[in-house]
């Protein structure tokens, strides 16, 4: 193993709801045990298959606002009518353990993080077309008609912000999209500014 020490980093995946980022993220996590998932807080109620502490930390509005006030959230945003936020403590702990952190957050939250953490990596995942996005949202059968309409409206707004982010992946092929995320992570790992002490690691070795 290389004796050169590197800094770990945040990988932010952004996409309209139904863009396929959750499936991509799951596969990346499955293939890489040095990457951990940022478990967000949300005031949304759990769906049938979701578990607290695994998919989200499900909290009440009151608990969420307490976390916001005490500065425990790296970012927070109201998305589709519910609050979502990233735990600062969890991120710090996992980065210190030597893991990269992958995050599934909305555009507002992603922009907050980018403004605070300049070496975060942001990847926008786009479905191949608006029609395919609509078909996916209807096909997954997890949301009501009203919720789907809200999600589609938000998707249009999110598209307007696409140039705020660094990388774009068109998700027309699942395996290809997963590989592209991994390729980006590998390239980012080799940036000069990820290394902590190149000279002392080199001359001292
Ligand atoms: P869902 O309720 O379908 O799991 O997620 C709805 C939206 O909330 C998705 O776009 C997801 O990326 C976003 N989201 C999930 N966790 C967070 C978070 O911690 N912060 C922000 N800003 N958005 C989040």
Short mmCIF file of C-alpha atoms and ligand atoms in Angstrom, two decimals, residues 13-17 21-22 37-42 44 47 50 56 75-80 82-87 103-110 112 140 143 151 158, ligand 1:
data_model
loop_
_atom_site.label_atom_id
_atom_site.label_comp_id
_atom_site.label_asym_id
_atom_site.label_seq_id
_atom_site.Cartn_x
_atom_site.Cartn_y
_atom_site.Cartn_z
CA UNK A 13 -24.88 13.03 -6.28
CA UNK A 14 -27.64 15.30 -7.50
CA UNK A 15 -30.50 14.39 -9.80
CA UNK A 16 -34.19 15.00 -10.20
CA UNK A 17 -36.26 12.54 -8.20
CA UNK A 21 -29.22 8.22 -8.43
CA UNK A 22 -30.32 5.96 -5.53
CA UNK A 37 -23.36 6.81 2.73
CA UNK A 38 -24.40 10.03 4.43
CA UNK A 39 -27.62 9.15 6.28
CA UNK A 40 -29.71 12.31 6.25
CA UNK A 41 -32.27 13.56 8.70
CA UNK A 42 -35.77 14.04 7.34
CA UNK A 44 -40.80 12.85 5.86
CA UNK A 47 -41.95 4.46 3.18
CA UNK A 50 -37.38 2.19 4.78
CA UNK A 56 -32.75 8.16 6.87
CA UNK A 75 -26.90 21.86 5.16
CA UNK A 76 -30.66 21.69 5.26
CA UNK A 77 -33.49 22.29 2.82
CA UNK A 78 -37.22 22.02 2.40
CA UNK A 79 -37.73 19.48 -0.40
CA UNK A 80 -41.14 18.40 -1.74
CA UNK A 82 -40.47 18.08 3.99
CA UNK A 83 -37.22 19.04 5.71
CA UNK A 84 -34.00 17.21 4.87
CA UNK A 85 -30.52 17.77 6.33
CA UNK A 86 -26.99 16.38 6.50
CA UNK A 87 -25.38 15.48 9.83
CA UNK A 103 -24.44 11.94 -0.49
CA UNK A 104 -27.85 11.92 -2.12
CA UNK A 105 -29.15 15.45 -1.66
CA UNK A 106 -31.15 18.06 -3.54
CA UNK A 107 -29.84 21.07 -5.48
CA UNK A 108 -30.36 23.56 -2.62
CA UNK A 109 -28.39 21.39 -0.17
CA UNK A 110 -25.69 20.61 -2.74
CA UNK A 112 -24.86 24.97 0.40
CA UNK A 140 -41.84 3.02 -9.37
CA UNK A 143 -45.63 8.31 -4.83
CA UNK A 151 -41.45 16.12 -8.12
CA UNK A 158 -33.29 21.61 -10.66
P1 LIG B 1 -36.86 11.07 -1.01
O1 LIG B 1 -37.87 11.59 -0.07
O2 LIG B 1 -37.46 10.64 -2.33
O3 LIG B 1 -35.97 10.01 -0.40
O4 LIG B 1 -35.87 12.29 -1.34
C1 LIG B 1 -36.40 13.46 -1.85
C2 LIG B 1 -35.29 14.43 -2.19
O5 LIG B 1 -34.61 14.86 -1.01
C3 LIG B 1 -34.22 13.81 -3.10
O6 LIG B 1 -33.94 14.74 -4.14
C4 LIG B 1 -33.01 13.70 -2.20
O7 LIG B 1 -31.83 13.86 -2.93
C5 LIG B 1 -33.23 14.85 -1.24
N1 LIG B 1 -32.50 14.66 0.01
C6 LIG B 1 -32.29 13.52 0.71
N2 LIG B 1 -31.53 13.75 1.79
C7 LIG B 1 -31.24 15.08 1.77
C8 LIG B 1 -30.47 15.94 2.62
O8 LIG B 1 -29.90 15.55 3.63
N3 LIG B 1 -30.42 17.25 2.28
C9 LIG B 1 -31.02 17.75 1.18
N4 LIG B 1 -30.87 19.05 0.93
N5 LIG B 1 -31.76 16.97 0.35
C10 LIG B 1 -31.86 15.66 0.64
#
